[in-house]
Short mmCIF file of N, CA and C in Angstrom, two decimals:
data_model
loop_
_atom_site.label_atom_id
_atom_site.label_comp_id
_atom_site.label_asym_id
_atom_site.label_seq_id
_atom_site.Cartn_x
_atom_site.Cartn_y
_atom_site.Cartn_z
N UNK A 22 -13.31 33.76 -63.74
CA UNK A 22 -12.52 33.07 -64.76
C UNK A 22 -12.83 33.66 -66.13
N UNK A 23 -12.27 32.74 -67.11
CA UNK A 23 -12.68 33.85 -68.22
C UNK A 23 -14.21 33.62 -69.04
N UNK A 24 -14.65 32.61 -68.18
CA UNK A 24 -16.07 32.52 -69.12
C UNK A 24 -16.89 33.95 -68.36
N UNK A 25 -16.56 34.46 -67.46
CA UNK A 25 -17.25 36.18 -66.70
C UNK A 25 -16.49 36.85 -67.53
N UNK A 26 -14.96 36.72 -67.42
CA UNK A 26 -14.63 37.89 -68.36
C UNK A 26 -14.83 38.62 -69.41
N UNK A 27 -14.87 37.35 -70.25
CA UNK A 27 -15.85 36.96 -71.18
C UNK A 27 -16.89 38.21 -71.53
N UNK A 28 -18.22 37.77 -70.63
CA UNK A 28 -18.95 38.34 -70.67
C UNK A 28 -19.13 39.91 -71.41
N UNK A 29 -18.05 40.49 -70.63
CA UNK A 29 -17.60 42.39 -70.61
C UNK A 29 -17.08 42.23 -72.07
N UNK A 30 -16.29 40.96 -72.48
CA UNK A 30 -15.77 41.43 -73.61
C UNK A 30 -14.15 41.27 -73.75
N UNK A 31 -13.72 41.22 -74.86
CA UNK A 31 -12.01 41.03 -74.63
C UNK A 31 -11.83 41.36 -76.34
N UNK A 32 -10.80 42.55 -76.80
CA UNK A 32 -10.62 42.82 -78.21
C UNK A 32 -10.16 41.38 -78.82
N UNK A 33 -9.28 40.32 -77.84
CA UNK A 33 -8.63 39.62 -78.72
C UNK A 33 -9.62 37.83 -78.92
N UNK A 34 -10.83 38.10 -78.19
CA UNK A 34 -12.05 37.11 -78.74
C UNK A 34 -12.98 37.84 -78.72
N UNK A 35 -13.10 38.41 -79.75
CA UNK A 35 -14.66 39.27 -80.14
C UNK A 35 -15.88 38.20 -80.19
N UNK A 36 -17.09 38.73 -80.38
CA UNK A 36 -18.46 38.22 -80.24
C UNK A 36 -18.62 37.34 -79.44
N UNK A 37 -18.40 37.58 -78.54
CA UNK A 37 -19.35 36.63 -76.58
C UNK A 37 -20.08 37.67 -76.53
N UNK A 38 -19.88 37.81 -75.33
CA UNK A 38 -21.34 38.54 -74.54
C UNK A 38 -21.19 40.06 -74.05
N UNK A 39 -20.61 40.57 -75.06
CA UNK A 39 -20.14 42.19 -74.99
C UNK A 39 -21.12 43.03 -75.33
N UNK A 40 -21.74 42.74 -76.50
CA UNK A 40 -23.23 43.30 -76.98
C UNK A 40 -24.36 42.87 -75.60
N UNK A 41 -24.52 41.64 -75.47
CA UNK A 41 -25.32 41.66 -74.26
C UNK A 41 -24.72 43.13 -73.05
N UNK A 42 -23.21 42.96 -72.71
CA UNK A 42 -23.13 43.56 -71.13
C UNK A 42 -23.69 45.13 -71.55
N UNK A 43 -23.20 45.43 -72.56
CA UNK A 43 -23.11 47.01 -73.26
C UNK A 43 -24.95 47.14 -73.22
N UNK A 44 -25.71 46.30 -73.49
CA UNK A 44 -26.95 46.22 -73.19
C UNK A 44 -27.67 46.44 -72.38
N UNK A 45 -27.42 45.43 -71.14
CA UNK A 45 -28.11 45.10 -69.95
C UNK A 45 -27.38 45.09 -69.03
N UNK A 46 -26.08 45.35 -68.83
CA UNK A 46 -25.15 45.46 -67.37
C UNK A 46 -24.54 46.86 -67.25
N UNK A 47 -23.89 46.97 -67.96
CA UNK A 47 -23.35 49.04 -68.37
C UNK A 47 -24.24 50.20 -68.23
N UNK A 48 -25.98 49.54 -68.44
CA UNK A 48 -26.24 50.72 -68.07
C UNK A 48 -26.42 50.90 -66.04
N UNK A 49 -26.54 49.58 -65.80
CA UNK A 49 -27.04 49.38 -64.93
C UNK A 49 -25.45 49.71 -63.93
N UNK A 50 -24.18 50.39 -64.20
CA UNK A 50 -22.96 50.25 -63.63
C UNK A 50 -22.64 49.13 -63.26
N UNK A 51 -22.19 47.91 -64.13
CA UNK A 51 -21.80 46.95 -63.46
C UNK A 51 -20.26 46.71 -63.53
N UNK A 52 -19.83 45.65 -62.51
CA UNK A 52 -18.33 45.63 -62.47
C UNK A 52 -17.86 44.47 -62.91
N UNK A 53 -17.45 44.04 -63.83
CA UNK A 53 -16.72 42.90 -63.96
C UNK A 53 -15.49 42.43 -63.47
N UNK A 54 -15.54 41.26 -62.44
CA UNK A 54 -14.35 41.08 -62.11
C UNK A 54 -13.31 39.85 -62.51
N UNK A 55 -14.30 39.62 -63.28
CA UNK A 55 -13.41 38.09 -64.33
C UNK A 55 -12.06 38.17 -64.51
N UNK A 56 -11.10 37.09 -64.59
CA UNK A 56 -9.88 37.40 -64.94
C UNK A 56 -9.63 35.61 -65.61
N UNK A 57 -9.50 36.14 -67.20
CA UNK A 57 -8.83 34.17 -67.31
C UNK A 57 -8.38 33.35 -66.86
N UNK A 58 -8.06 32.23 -66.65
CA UNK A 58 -7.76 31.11 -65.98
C UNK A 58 -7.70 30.93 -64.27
N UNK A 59 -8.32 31.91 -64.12
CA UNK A 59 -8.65 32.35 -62.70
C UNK A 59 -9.22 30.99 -61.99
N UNK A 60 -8.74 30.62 -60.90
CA UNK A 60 -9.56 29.17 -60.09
C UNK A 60 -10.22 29.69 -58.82
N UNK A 61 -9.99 29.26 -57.87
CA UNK A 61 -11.02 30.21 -56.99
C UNK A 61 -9.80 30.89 -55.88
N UNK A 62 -9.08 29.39 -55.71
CA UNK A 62 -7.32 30.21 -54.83
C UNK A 62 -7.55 32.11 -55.89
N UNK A 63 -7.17 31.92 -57.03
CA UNK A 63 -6.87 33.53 -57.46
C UNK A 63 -8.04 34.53 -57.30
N UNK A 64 -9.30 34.00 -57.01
CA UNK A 64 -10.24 35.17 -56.85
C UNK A 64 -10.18 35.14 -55.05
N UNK A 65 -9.81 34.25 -54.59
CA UNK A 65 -9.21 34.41 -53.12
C UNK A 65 -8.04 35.81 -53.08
N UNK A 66 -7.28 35.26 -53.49
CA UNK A 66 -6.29 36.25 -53.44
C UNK A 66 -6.39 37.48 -54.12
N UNK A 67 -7.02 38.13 -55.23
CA UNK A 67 -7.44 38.91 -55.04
C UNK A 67 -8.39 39.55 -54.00
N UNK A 68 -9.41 39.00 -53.86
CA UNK A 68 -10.32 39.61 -52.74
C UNK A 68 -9.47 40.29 -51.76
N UNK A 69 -8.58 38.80 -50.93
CA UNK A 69 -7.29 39.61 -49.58
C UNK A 69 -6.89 40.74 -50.07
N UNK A 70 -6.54 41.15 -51.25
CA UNK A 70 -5.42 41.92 -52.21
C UNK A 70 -6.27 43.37 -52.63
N UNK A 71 -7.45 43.54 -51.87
CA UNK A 71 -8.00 44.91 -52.69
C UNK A 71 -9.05 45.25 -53.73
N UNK A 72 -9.07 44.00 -54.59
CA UNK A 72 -9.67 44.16 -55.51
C UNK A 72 -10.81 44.50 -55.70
N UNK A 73 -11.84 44.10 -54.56
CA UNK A 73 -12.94 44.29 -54.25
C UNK A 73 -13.53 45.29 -52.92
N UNK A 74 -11.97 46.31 -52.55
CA UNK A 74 -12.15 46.64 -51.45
C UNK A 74 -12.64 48.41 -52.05
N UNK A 75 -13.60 48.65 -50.85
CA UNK A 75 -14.81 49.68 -51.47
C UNK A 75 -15.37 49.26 -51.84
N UNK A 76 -15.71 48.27 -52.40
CA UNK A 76 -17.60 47.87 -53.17
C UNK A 76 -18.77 47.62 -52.15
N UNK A 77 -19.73 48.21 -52.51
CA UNK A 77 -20.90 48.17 -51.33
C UNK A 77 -22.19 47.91 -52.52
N UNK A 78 -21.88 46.54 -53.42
CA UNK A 78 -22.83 46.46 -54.72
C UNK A 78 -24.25 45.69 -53.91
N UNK A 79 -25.56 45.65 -54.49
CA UNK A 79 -26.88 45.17 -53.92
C UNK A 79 -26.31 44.07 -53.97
N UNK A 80 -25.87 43.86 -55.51
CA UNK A 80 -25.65 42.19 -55.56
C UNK A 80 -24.43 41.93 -56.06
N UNK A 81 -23.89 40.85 -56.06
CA UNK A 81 -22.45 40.01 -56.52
C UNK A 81 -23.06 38.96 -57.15
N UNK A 82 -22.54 38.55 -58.63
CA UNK A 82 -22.76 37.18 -59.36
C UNK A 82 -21.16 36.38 -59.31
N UNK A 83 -21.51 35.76 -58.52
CA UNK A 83 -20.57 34.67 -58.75
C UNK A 83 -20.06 33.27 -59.49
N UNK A 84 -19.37 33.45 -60.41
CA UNK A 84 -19.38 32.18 -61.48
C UNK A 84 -17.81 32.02 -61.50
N UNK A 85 -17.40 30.59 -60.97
CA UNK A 85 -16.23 30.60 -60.41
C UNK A 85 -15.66 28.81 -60.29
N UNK A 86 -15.13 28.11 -60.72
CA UNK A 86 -14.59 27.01 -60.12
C UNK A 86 -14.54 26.33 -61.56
N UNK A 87 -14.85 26.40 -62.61
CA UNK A 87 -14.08 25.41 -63.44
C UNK A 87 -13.15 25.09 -64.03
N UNK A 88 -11.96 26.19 -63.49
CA UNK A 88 -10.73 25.98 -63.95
C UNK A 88 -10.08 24.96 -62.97
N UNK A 89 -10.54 24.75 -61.28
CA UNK A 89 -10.25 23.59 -60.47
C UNK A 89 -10.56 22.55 -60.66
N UNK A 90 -11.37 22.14 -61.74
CA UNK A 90 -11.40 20.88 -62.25
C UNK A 90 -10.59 20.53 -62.72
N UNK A 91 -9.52 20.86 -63.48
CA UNK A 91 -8.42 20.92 -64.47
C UNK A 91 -6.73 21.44 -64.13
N UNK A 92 -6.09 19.96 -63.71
CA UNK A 92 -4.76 20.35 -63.58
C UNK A 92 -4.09 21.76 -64.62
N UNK A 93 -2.53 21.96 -64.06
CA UNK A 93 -1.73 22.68 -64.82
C UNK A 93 -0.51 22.26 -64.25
N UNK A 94 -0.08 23.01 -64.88
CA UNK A 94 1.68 23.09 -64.58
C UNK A 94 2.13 23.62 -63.27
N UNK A 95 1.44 24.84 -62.73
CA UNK A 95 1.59 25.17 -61.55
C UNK A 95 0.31 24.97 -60.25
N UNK A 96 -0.65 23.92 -60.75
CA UNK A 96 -1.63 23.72 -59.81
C UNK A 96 -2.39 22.38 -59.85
N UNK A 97 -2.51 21.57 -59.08
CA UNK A 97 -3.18 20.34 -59.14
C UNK A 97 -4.86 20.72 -59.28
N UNK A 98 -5.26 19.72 -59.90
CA UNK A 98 -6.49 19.64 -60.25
C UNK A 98 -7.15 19.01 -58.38
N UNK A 99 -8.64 19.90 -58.23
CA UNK A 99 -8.79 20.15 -56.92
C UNK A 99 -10.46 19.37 -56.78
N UNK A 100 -10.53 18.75 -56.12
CA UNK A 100 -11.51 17.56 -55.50
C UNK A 100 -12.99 18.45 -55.89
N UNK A 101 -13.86 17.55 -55.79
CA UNK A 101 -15.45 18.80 -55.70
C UNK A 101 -15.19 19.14 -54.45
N UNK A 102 -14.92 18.12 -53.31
CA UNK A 102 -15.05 19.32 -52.11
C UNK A 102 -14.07 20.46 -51.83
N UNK A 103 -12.77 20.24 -52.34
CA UNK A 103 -12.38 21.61 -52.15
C UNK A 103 -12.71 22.73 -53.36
N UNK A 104 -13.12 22.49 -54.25
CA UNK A 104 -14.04 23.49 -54.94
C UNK A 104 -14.80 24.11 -54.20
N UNK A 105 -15.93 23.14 -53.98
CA UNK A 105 -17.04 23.96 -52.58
C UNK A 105 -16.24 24.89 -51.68
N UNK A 106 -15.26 23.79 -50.90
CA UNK A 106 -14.79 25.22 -49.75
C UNK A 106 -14.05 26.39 -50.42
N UNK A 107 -13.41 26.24 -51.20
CA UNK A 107 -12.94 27.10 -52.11
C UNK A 107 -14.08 28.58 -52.11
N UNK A 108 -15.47 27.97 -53.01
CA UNK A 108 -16.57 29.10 -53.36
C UNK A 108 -16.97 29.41 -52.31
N UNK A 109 -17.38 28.57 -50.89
CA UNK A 109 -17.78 29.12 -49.82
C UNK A 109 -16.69 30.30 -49.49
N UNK A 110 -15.29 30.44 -49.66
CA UNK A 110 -14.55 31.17 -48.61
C UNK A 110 -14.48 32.74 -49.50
N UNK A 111 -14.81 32.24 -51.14
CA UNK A 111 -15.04 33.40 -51.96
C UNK A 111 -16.40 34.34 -51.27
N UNK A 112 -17.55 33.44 -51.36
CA UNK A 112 -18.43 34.20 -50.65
C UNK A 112 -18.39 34.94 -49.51
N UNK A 113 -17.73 34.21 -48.56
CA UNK A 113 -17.47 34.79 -47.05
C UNK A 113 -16.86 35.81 -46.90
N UNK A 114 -15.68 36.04 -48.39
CA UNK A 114 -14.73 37.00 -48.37
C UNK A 114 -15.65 38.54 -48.88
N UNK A 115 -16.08 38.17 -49.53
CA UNK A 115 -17.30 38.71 -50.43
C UNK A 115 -18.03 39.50 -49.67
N UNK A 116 -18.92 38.58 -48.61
CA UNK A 116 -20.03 38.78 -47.70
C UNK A 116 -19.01 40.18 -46.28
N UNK A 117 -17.66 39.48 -45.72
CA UNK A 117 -17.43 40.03 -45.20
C UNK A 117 -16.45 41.38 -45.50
N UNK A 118 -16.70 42.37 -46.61
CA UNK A 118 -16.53 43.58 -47.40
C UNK A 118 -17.49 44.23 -47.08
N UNK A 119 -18.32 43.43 -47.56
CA UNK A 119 -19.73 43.98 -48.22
C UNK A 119 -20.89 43.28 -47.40
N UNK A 120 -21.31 43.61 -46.18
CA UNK A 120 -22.52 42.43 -45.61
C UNK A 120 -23.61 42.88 -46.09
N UNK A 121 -23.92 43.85 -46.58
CA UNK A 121 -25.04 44.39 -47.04
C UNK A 121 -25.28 43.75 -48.24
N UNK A 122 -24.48 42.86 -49.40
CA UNK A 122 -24.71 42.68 -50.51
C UNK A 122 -25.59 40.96 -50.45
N UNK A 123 -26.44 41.01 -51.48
CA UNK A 123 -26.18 39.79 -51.51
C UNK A 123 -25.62 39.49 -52.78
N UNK A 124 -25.38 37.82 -52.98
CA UNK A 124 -24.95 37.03 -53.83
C UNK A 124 -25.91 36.62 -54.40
N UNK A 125 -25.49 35.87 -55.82
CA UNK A 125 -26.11 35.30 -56.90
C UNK A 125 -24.91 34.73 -57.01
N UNK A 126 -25.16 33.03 -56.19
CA UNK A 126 -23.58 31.96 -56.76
C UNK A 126 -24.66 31.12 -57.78
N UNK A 127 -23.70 31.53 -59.03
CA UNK A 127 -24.10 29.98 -59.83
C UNK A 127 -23.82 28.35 -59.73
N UNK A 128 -24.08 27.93 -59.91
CA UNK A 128 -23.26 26.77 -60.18
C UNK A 128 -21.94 26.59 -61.34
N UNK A 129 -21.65 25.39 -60.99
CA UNK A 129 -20.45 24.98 -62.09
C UNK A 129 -21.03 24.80 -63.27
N UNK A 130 -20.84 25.84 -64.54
CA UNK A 130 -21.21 25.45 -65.72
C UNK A 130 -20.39 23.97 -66.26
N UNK A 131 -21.64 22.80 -67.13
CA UNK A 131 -21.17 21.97 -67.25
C UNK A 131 -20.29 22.42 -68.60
N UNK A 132 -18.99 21.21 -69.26
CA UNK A 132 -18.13 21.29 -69.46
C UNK A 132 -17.93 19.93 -70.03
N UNK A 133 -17.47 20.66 -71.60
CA UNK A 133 -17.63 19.03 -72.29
C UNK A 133 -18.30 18.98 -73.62
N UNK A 134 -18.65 18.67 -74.69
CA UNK A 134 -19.76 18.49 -75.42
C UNK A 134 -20.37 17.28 -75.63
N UNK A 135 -19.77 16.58 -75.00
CA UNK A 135 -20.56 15.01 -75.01
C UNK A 135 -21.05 14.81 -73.29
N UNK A 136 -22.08 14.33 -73.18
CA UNK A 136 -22.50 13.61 -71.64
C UNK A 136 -21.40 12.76 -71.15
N UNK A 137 -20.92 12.11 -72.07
CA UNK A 137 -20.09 11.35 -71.13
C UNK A 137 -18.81 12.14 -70.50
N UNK A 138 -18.40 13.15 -70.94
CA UNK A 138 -17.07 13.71 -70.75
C UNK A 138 -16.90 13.83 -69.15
N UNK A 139 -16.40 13.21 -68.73
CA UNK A 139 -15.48 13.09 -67.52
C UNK A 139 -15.89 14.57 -66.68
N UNK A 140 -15.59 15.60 -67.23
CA UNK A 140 -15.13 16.92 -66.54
C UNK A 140 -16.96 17.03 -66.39
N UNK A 141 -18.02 16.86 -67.13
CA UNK A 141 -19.53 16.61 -67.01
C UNK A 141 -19.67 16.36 -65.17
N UNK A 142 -19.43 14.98 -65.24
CA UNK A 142 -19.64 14.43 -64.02
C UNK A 142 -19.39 14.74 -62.91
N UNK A 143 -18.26 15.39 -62.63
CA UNK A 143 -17.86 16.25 -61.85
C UNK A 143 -17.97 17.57 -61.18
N UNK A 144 -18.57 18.31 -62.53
CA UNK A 144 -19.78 19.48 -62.26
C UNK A 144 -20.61 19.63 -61.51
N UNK A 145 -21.37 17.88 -61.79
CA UNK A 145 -22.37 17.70 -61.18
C UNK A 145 -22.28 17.34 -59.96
N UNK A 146 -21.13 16.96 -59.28
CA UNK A 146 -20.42 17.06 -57.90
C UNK A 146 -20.26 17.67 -57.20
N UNK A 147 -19.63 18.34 -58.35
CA UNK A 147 -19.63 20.18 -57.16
C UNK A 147 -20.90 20.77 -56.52
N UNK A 148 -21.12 20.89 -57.94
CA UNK A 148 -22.58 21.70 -57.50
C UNK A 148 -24.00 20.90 -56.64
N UNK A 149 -23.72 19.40 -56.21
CA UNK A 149 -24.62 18.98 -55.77
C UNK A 149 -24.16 18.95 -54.44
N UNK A 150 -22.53 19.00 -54.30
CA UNK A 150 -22.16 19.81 -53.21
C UNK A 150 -22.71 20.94 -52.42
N UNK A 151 -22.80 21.80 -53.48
CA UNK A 151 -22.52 23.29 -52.87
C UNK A 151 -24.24 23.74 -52.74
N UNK A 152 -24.74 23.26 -53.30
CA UNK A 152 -26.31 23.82 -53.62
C UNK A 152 -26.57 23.48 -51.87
N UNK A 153 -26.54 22.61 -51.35
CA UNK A 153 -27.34 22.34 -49.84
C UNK A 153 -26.74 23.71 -48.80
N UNK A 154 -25.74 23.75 -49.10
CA UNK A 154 -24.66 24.62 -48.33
C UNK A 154 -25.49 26.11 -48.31
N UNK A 155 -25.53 26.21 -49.70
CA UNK A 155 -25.35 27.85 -50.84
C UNK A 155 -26.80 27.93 -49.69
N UNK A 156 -27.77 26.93 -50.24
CA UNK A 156 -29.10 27.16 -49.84
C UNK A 156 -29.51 27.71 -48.06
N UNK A 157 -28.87 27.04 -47.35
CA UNK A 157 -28.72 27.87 -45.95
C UNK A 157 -28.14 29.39 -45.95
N UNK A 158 -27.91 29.81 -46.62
CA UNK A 158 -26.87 30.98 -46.35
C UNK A 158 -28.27 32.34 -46.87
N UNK A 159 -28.70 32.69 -45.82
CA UNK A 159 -29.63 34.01 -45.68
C UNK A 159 -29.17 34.80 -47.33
N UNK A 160 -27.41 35.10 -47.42
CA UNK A 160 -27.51 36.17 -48.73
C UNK A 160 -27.19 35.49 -49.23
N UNK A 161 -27.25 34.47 -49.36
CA UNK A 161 -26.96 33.52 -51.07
C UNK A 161 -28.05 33.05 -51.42
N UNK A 162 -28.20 33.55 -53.19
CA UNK A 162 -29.15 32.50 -53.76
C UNK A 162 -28.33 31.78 -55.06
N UNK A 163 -28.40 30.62 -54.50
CA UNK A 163 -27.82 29.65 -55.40
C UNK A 163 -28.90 29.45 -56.47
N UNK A 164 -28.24 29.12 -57.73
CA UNK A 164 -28.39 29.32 -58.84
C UNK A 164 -28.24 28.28 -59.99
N UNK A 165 -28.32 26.89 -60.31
CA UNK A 165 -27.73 26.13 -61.52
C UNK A 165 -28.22 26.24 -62.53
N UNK A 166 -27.43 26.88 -63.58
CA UNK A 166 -28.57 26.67 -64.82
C UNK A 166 -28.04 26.31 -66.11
N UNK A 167 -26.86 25.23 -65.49
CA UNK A 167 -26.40 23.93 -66.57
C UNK A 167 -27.38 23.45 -67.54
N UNK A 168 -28.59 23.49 -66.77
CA UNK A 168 -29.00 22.59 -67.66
C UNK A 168 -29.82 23.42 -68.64
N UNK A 169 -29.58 24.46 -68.79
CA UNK A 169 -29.97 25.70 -70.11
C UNK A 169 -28.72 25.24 -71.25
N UNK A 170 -28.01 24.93 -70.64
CA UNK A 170 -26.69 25.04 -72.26
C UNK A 170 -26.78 23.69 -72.77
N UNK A 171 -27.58 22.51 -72.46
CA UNK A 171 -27.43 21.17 -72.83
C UNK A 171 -28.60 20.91 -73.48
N UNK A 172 -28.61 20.31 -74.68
CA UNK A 172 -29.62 20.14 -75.34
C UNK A 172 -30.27 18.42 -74.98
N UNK A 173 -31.59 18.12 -75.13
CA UNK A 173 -32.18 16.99 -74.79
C UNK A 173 -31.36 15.63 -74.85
N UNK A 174 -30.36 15.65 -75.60
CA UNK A 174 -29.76 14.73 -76.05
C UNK A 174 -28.14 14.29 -75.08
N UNK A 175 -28.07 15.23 -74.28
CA UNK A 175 -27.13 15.69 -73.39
C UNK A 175 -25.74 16.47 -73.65
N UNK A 176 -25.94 16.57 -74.71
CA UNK A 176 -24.76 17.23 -76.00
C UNK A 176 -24.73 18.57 -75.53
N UNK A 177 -23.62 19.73 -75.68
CA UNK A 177 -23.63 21.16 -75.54
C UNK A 177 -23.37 21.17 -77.21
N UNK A 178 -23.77 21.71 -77.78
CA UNK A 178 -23.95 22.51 -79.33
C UNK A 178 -22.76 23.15 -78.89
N UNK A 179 -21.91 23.20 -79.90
CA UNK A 179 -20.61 24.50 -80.35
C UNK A 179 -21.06 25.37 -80.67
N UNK A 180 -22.86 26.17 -80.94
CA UNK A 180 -23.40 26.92 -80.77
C UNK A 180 -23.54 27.51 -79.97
N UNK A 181 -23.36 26.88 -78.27
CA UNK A 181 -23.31 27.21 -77.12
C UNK A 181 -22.29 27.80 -76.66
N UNK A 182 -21.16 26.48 -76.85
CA UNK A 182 -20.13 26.73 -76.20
C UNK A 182 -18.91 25.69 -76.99
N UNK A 183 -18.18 27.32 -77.84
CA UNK A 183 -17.49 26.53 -78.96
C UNK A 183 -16.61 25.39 -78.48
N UNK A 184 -15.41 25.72 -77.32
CA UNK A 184 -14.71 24.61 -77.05
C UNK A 184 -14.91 23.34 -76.09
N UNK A 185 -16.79 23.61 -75.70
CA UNK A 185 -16.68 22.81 -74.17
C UNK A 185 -16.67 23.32 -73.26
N UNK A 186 -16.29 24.55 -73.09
CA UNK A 186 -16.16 25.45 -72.33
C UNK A 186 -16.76 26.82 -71.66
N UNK A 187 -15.99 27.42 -73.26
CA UNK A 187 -16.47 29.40 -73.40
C UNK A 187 -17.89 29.00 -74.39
N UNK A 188 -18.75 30.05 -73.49
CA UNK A 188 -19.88 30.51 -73.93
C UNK A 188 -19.66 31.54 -75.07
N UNK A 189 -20.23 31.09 -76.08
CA UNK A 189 -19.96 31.91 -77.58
C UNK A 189 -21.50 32.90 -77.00
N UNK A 190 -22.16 33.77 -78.19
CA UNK A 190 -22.81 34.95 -77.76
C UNK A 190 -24.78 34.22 -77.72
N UNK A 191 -24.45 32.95 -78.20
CA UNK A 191 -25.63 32.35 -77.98
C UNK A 191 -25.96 31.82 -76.49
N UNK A 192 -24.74 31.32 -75.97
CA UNK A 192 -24.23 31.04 -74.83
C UNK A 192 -24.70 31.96 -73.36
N UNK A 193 -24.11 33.23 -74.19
CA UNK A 193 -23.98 34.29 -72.96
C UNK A 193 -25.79 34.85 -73.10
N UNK A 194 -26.57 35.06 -73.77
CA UNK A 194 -27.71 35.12 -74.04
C UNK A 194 -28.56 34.09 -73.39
N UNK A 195 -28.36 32.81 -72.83
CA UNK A 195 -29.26 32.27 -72.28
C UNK A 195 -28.55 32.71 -70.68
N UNK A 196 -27.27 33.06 -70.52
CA UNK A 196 -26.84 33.20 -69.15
C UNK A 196 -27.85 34.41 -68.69
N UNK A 197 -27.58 35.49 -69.67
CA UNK A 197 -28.21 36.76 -69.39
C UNK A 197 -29.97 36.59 -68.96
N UNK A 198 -30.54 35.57 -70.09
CA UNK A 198 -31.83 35.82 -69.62
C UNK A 198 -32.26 34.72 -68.62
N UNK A 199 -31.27 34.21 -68.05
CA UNK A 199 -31.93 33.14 -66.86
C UNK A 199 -31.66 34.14 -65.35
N UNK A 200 -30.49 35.51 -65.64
CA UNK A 200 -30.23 35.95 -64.52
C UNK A 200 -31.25 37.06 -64.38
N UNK A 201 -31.31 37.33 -65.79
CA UNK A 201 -31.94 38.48 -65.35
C UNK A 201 -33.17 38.93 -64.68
N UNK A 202 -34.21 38.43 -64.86
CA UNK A 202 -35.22 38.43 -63.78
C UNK A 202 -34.90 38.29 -62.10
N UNK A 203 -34.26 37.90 -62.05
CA UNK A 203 -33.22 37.51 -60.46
C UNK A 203 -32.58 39.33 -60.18
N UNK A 204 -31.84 39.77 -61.34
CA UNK A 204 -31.03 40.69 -61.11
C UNK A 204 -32.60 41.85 -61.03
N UNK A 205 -33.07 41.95 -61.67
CA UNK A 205 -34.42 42.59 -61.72
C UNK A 205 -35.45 42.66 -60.32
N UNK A 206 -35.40 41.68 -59.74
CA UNK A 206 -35.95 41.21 -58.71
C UNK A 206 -35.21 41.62 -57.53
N UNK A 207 -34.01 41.41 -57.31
CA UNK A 207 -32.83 42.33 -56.73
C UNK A 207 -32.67 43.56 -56.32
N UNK A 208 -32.38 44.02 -57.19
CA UNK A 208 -32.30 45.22 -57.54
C UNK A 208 -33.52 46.34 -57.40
N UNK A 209 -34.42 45.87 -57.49
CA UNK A 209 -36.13 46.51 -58.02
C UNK A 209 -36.02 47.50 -59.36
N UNK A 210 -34.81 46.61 -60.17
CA UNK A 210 -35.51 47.51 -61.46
C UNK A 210 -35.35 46.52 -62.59
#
């Protein structure tokens, strides 16, 4: 979705996490496969579609499902459990390309700047979903680290994440250094 896309960078929202990737992912050849408003149906359909066909990467980071929280015009807003099956069938699609790779699934970044916000609670659904699941699975290591962007008070700072959402470059800086030891560990470098 586009909080990964994000990440790599986009000319028409400068300062996220482009200085980070140009940093710590570019040298390392990494691929970004983010695409905005992406839900998990569209990283489904890509996968069927090619997108990922030839990749034989150590690892895959997967950060994926909070646009299924959130109706549209052409898509109903989708339960925590079909979120879960949703990310499970991403992985599977994933896994069965590439069996050699493993995964790094995150969880659902929370969403919101107040605790109480509705779309909050639901996060925490998913992912209390998916974590038992993620956790059986030999190449998955599940991952939550919501609770890095929330400050004691249960608030996300617009420092974090200006709309509730997108990770601004303070944002993408705690993503980077909670993965990176993982990706380090991975990888062996």
């Amino acid at each position: 979705d586009s909080i990964t896309h994000l990440f790599e960078g986009d000319p028409n929202v400068p300062n996220r996490g482009e200085r980070l990737w140009k940093e710590r992912y570019a040298p390392r050849h990494a691929l970004n496969l983010g695409f905005g408003w992406d839900r998990t149906q569209n990283a489904l359909w890509r996968l069927a579609h090619g997108e990922f066909a030839g990749q034989t990467p150590r690892l895959v980071v997967v950060l994926i499902g909070t646009n299924n929280l959130t109706g549209t015009d052409r898509a109903r807003t989708n339960t925590p459990a079909e979120i879960v099956e949703g990310l499970q069938a991403v992985c599977g699609q994933i896994l069965a390309a590439s069996p050699g790779s493993r995964i790094l699934l995150h969880g659902v970044f929370p969403r919101g700047g107040a605790p109480s916000d509705p779309l909050r609670e639901r996060t925490t659904e998913v992912n209390a979903l998916l974590a038992p699941w993620a956790k059986s699975q030999p190449a998955i290591r599940f991952e939550n680290i919501g609770h890095r962007f929330v400050s004691p008070d249960g608030t996300i700072s617009v420092d974090i994440m200006n709309d509730g959402v997108h990770l601004t470059e303070a944002g993408y800086r705690l993503w980077a250094d909670a993965i990176d030891p993982i990706i380090s560990a991975t990888l062996g470098a």
